[in-house]
PDB file of C-alpha atoms in Angstrom:
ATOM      1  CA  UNK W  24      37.065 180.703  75.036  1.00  0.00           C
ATOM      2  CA  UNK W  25      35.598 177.138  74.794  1.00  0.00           C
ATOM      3  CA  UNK W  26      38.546 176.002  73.299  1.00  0.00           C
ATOM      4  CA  UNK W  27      40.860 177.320  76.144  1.00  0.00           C
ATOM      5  CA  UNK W  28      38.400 175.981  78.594  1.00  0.00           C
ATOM      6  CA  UNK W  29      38.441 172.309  76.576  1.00  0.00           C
ATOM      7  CA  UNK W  30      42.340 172.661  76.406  1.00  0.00           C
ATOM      8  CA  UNK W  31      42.889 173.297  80.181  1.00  0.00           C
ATOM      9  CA  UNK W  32      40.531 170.605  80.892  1.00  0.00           C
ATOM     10  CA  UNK W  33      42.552 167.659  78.946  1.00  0.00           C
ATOM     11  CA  UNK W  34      45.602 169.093  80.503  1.00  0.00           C
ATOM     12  CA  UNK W  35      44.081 168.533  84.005  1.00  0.00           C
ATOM     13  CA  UNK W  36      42.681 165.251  83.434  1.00  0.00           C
ATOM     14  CA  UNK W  37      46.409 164.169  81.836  1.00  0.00           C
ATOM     15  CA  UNK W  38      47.956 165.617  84.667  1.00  0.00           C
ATOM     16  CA  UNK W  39      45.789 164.465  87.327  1.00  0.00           C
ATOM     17  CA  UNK W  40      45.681 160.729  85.660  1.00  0.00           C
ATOM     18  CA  UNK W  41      49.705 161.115  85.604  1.00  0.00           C
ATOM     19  CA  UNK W  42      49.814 161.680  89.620  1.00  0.00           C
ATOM     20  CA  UNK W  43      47.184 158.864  89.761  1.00  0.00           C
ATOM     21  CA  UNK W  44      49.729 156.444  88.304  1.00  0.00           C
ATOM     22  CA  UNK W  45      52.675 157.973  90.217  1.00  0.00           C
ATOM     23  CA  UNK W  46      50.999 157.256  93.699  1.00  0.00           C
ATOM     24  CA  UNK W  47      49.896 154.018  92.192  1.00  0.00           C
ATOM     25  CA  UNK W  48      53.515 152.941  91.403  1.00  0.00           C
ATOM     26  CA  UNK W  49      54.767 154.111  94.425  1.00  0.00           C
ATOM     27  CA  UNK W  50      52.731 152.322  96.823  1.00  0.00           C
ATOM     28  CA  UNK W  51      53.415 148.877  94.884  1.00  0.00           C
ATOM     29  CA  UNK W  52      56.525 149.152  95.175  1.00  0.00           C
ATOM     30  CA  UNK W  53      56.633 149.962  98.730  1.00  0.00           C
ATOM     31  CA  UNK W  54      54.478 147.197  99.377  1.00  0.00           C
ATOM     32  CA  UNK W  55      56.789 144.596  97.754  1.00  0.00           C
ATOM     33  CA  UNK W  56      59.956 145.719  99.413  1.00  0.00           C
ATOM     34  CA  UNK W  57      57.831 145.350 102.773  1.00  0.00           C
ATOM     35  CA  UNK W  58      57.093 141.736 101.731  1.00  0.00           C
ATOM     36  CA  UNK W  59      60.402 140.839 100.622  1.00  0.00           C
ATOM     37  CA  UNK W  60      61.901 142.264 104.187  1.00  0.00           C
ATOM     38  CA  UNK W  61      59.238 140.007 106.331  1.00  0.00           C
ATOM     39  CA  UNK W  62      60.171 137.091 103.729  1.00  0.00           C
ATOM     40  CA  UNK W  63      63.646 137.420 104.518  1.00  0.00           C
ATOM     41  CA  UNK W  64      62.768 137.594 107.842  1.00  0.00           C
ATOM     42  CA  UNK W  65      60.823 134.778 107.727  1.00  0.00           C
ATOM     43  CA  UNK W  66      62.940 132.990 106.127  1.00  0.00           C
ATOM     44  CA  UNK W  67      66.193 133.880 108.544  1.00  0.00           C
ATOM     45  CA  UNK W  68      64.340 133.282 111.644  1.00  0.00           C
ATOM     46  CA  UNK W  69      62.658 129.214 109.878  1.00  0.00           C
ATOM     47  CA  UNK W  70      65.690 128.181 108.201  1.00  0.00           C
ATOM     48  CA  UNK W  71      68.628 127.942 110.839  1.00  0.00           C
ATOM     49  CA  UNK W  72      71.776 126.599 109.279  1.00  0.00           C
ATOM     50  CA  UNK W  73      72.561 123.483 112.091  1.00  0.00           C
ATOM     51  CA  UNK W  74      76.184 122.256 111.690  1.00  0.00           C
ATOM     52  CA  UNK W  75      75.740 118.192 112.102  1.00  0.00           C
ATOM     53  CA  UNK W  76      78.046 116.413 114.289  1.00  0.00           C
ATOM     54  CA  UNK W  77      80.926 115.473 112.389  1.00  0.00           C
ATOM     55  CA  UNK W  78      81.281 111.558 111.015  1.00  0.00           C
ATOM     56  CA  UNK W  79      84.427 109.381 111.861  1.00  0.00           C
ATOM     57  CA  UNK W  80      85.680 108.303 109.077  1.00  0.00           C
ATOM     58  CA  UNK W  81      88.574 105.926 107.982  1.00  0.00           C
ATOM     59  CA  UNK W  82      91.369 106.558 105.597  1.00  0.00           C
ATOM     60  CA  UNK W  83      90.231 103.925 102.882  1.00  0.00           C
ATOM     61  CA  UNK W  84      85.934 104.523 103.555  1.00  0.00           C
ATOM     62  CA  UNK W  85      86.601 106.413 100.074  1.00  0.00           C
ATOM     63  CA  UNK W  86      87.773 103.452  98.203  1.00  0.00           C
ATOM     64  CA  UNK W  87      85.093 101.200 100.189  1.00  0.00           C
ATOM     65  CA  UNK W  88      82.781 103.533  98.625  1.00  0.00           C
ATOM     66  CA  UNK W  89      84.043 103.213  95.314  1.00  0.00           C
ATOM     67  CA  UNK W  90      84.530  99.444  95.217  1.00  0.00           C
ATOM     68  CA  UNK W  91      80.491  99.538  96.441  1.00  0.00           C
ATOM     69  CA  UNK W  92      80.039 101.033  93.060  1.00  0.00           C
ATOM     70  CA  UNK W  93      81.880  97.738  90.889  1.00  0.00           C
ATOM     71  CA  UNK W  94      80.237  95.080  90.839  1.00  0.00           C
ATOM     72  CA  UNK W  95      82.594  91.828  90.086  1.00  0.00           C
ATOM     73  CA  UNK W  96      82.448  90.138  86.591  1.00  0.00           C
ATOM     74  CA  UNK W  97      81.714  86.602  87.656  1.00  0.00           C
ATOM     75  CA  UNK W  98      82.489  85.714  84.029  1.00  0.00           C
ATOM     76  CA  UNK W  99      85.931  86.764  84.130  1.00  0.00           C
ATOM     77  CA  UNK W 100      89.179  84.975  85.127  1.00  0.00           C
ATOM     78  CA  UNK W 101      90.857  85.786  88.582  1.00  0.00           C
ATOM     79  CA  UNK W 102      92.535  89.259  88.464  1.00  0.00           C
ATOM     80  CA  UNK W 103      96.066  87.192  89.361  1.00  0.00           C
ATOM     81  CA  UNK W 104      96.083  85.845  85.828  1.00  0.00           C
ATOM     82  CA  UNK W 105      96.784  88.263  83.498  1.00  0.00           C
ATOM     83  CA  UNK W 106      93.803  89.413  81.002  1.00  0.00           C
ATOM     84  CA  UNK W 107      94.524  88.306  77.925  1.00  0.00           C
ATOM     85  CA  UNK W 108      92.793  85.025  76.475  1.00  0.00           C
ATOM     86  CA  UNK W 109      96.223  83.628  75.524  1.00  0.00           C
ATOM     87  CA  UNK W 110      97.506  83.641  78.434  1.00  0.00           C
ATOM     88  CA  UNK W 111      94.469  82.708  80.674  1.00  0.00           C
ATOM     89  CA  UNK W 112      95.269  78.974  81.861  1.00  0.00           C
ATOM     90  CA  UNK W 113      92.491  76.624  81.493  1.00  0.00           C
ATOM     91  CA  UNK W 114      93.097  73.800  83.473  1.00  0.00           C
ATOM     92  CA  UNK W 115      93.750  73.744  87.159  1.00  0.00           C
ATOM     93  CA  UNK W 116      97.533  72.517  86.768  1.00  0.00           C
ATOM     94  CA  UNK W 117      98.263  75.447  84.174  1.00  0.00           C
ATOM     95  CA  UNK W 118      96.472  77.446  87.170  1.00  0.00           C
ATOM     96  CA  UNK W 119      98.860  76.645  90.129  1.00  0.00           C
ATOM     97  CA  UNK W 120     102.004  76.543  87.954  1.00  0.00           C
ATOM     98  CA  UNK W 121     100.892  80.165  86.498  1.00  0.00           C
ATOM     99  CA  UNK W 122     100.424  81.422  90.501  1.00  0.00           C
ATOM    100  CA  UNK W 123     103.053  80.093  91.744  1.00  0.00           C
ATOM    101  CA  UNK W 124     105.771  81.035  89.128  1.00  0.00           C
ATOM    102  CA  UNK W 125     104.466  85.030  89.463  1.00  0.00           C
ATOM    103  CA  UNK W 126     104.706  84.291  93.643  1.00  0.00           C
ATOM    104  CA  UNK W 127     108.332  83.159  92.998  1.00  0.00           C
ATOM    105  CA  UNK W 128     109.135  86.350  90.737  1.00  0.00           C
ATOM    106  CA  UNK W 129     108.077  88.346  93.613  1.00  0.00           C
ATOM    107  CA  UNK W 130     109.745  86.229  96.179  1.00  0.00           C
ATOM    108  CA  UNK W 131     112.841  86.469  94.008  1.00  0.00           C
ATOM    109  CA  UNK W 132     112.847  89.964  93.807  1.00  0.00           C
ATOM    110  CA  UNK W 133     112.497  89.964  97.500  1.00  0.00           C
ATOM    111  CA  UNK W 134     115.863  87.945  97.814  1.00  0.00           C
ATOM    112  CA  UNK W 135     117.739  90.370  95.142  1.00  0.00           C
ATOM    113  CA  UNK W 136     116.187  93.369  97.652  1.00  0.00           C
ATOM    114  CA  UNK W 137     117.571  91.366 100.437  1.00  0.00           C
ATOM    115  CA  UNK W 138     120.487  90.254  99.765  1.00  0.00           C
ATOM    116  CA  UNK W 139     122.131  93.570  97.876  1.00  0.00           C
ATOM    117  CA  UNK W 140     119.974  96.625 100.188  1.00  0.00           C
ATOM    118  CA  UNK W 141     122.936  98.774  99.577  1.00  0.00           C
ATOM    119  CA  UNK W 142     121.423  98.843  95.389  1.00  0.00           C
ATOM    120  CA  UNK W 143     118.161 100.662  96.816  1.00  0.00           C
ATOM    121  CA  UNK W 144     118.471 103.532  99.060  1.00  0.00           C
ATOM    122  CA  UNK W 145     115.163 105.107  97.724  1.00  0.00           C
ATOM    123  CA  UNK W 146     112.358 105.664  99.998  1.00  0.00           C
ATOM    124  CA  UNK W 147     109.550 103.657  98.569  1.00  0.00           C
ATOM    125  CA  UNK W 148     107.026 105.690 100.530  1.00  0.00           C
ATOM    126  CA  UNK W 149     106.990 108.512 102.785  1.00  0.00           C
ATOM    127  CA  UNK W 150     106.297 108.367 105.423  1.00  0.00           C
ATOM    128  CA  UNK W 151     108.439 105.205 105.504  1.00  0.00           C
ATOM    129  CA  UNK W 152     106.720 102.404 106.098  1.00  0.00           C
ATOM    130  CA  UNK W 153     109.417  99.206 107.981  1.00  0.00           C
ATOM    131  CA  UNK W 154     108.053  96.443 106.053  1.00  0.00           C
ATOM    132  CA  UNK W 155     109.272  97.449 103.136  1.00  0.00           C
ATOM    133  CA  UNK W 156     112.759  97.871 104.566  1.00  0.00           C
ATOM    134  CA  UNK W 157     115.342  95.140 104.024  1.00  0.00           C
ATOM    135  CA  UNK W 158     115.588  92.729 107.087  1.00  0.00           C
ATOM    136  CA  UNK W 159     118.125  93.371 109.636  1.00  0.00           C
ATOM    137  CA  UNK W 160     120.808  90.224 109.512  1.00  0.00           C
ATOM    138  CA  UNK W 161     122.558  89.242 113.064  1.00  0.00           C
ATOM    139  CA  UNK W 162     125.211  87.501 113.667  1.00  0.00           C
ATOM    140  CA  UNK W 163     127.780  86.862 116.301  1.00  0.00           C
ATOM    141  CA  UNK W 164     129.349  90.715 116.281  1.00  0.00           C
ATOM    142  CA  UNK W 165     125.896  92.102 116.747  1.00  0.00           C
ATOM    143  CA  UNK W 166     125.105  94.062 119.372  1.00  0.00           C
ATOM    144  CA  UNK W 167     121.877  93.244 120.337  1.00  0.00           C
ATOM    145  CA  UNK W 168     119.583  93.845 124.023  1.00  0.00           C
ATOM    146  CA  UNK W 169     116.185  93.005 125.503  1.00  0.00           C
ATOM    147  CA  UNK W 170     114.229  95.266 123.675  1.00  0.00           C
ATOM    148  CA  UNK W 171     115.849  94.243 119.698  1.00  0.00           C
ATOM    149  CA  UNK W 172     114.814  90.678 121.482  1.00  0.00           C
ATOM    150  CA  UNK W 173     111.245  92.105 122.142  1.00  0.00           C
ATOM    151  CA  UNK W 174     111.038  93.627 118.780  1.00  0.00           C
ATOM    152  CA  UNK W 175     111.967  90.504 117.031  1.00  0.00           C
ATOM    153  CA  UNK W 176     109.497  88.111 119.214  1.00  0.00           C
ATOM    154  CA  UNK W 177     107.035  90.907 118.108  1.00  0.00           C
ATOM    155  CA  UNK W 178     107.422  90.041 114.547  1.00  0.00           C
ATOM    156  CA  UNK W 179     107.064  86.777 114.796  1.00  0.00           C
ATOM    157  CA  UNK W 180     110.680  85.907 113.191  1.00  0.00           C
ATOM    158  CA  UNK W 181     111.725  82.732 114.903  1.00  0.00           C
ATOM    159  CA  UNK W 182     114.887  81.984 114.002  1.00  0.00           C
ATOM    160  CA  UNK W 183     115.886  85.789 114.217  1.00  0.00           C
ATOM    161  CA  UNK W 184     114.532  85.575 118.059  1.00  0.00           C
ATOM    162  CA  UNK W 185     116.542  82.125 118.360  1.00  0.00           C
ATOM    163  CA  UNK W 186     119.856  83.681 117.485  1.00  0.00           C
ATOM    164  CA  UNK W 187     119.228  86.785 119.598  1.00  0.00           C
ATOM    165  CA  UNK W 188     118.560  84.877 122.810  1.00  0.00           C
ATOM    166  CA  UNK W 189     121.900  83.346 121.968  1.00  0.00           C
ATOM    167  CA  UNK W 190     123.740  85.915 121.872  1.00  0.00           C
ATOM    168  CA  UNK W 191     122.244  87.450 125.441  1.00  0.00           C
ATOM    169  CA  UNK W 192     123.101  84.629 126.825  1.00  0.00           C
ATOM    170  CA  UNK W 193     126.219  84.268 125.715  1.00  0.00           C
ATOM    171  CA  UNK W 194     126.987  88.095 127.105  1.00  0.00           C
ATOM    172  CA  UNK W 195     125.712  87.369 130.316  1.00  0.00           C
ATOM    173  CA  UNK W 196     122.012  89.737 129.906  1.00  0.00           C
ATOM    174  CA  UNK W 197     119.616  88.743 131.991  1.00  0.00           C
ATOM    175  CA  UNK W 198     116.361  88.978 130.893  1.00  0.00           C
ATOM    176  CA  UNK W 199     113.117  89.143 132.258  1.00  0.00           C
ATOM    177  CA  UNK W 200     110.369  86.608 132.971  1.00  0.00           C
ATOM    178  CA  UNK W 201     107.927  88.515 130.322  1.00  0.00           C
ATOM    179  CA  UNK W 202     110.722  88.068 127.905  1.00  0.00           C
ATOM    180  CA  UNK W 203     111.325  84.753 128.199  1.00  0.00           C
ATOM    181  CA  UNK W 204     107.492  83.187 128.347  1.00  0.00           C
ATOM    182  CA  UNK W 205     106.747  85.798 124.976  1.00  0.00           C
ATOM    183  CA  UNK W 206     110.354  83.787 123.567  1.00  0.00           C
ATOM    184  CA  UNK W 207     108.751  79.933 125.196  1.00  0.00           C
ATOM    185  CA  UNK W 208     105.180  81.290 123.452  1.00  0.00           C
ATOM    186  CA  UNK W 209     106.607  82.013 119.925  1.00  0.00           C
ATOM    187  CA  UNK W 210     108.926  78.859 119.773  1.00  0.00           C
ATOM    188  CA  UNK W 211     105.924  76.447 120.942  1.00  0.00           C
ATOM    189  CA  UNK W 212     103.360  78.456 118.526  1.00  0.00           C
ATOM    190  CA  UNK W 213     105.453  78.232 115.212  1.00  0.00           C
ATOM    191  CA  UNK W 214     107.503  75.232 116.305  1.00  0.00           C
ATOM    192  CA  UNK W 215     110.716  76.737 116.171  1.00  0.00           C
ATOM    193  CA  UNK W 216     109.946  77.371 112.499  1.00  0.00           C
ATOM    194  CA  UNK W 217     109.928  80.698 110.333  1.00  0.00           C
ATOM    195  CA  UNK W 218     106.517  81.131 109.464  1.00  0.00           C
ATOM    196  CA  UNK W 219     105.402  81.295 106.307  1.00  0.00           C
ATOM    197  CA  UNK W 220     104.439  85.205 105.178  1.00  0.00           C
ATOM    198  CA  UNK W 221     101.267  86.111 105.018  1.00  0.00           C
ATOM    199  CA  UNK W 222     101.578  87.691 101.222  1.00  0.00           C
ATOM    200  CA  UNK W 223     102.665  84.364  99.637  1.00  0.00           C
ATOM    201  CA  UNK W 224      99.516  82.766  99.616  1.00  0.00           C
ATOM    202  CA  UNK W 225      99.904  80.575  96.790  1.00  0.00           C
ATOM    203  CA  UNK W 226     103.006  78.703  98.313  1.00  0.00           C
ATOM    204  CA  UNK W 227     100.901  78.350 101.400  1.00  0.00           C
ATOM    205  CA  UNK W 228      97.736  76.563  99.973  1.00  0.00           C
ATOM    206  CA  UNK W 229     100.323  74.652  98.128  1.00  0.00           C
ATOM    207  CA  UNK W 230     102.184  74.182 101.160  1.00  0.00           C
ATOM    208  CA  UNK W 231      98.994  72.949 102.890  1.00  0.00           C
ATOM    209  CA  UNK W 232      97.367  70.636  99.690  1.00  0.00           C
ATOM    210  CA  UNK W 233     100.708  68.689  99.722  1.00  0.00           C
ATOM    211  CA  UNK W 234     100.768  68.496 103.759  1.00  0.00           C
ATOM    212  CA  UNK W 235      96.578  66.990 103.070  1.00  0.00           C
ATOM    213  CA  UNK W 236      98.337  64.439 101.279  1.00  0.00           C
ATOM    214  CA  UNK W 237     100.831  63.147 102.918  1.00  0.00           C
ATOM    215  CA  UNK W 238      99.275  62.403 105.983  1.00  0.00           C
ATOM    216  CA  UNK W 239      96.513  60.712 104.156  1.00  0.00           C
ATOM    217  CA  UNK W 240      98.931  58.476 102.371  1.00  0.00           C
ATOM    218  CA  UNK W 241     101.437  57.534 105.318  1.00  0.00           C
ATOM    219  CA  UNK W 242      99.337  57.290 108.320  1.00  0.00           C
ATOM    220  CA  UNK W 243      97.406  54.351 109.195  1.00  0.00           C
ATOM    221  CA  UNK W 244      94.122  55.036 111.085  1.00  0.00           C
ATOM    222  CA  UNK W 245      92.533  52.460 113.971  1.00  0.00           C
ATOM    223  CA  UNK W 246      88.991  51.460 113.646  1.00  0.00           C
ATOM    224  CA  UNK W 247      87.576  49.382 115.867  1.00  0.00           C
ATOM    225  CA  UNK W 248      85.553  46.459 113.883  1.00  0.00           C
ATOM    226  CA  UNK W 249      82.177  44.437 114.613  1.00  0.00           C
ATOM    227  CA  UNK W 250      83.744  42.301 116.983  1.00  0.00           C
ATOM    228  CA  UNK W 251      85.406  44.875 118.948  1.00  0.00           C
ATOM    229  CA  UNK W 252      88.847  44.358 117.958  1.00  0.00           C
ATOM    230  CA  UNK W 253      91.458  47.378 116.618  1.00  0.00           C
ATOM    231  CA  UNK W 254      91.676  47.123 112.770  1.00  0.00           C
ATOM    232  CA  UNK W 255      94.393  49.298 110.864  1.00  0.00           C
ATOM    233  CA  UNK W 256      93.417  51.126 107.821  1.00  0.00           C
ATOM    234  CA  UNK W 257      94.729  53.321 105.045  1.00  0.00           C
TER     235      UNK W 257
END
């Protein structure tokens, strides 16, 4: 009898510590799925996604970005010459003669382009962009108006303009005041002279050195001496 007595005693306590742990467990875990609700909550209601305005930005702020992160080699030739130490001129003659022979390889190229168009009906870029197109050539059959007139004065191409106007006037097109002060504008400007393109920079400064010279060597500048007479000078 005491041993039935100690046996259903055990089993009570086992039980009865079994539903103890049961409750136990169950009211953890219905405590932390309370918290994590109010910490979602929380958190939904603190952190509110705000869209920022958005940024203009250009088509080459990527590559500005980039370059930013290249510094230049100070040490190193000028990226026109081409990077290899046996080719690399040293002296300042070897220098312009290198530049300007690759500016007249490109300018030659530019001719060949020119003169035979019909050779390269490929689209060098899309969409197309006119520079790269070969000039337009007029002559006396070519029908021409105000606005090619406009277009031309536009582009700065002198003697293009020059032989347009002649044409109009020989047709008889009259042409308006605006026309013909942007025509008197562009003749004065470039002095009736095809300006040199911007991309051959080379020829320019070379263009301009010689130009230096010249006028340094054939015009005679007046000084006025101590006594207050006009004294030429080279």
């Amino acid at each position: 009898m005491n041993s039935f007595k100690k046996v259903a005693s055990t089993r009570y306590s086992y039980f009865m510590r079994k539903l103890f742990f049961e409750v136990r467990r169950q009211q953890l875990r219905n405590a932390r799925q309370v918290s994590t609700s109010e910490t979602v909550q929380e958190t939904s209601n603190t952190n509110v996604i705000k869209i920022p305005k958005r940024i203009e930005r250009g088509p080459t702020d990527i590559l500005k970005a980039l370059s930013s992160t290249v510094k230049r080699d100070y040490t190193a030739p000028h990226y026109k010459y081409h990077d290899d130490p046996f080719l690399i001129p040293t002296s300042n003659i070897a220098k312009r003669m290198f530049a300007l022979s690759q500016e007249s390889g490109r300018k030659a190229a530019q001719w060949v382009r020119q003169e035979h168009a019909d050779l390269f009906q490929h689209r060098v870029a899309d969409p197309p962009i006119e520079v790269y197109f070969p000039r337009a050539v007029y002559d006396e059959k070519s029908e021409v108006d105000e606005t090619v007139l406009q277009k031309v004065i536009a582009q700065h191409r002198v003697s293009d303009s020059i032989t347009i106007y002649g044409l109009l006037e020989q047709n008889g097109v009259e042409l308006s005041r605006a026309t013909k002060q942007s025509l008197l504008e562009l003749l004065c400007y470039y002095n009736s002279q095809d300006p040199l393109e911007e991309e051959w920079i080379e020829e320019r400064w070379f263009r301009q050195g010689n130009r230096s010279r010249e006028k340094k060597k054939n015009v005679w500048n007046v000084v006025p001496s101590r006594g207050g007479e006009m004294v030429q000078t080279r």
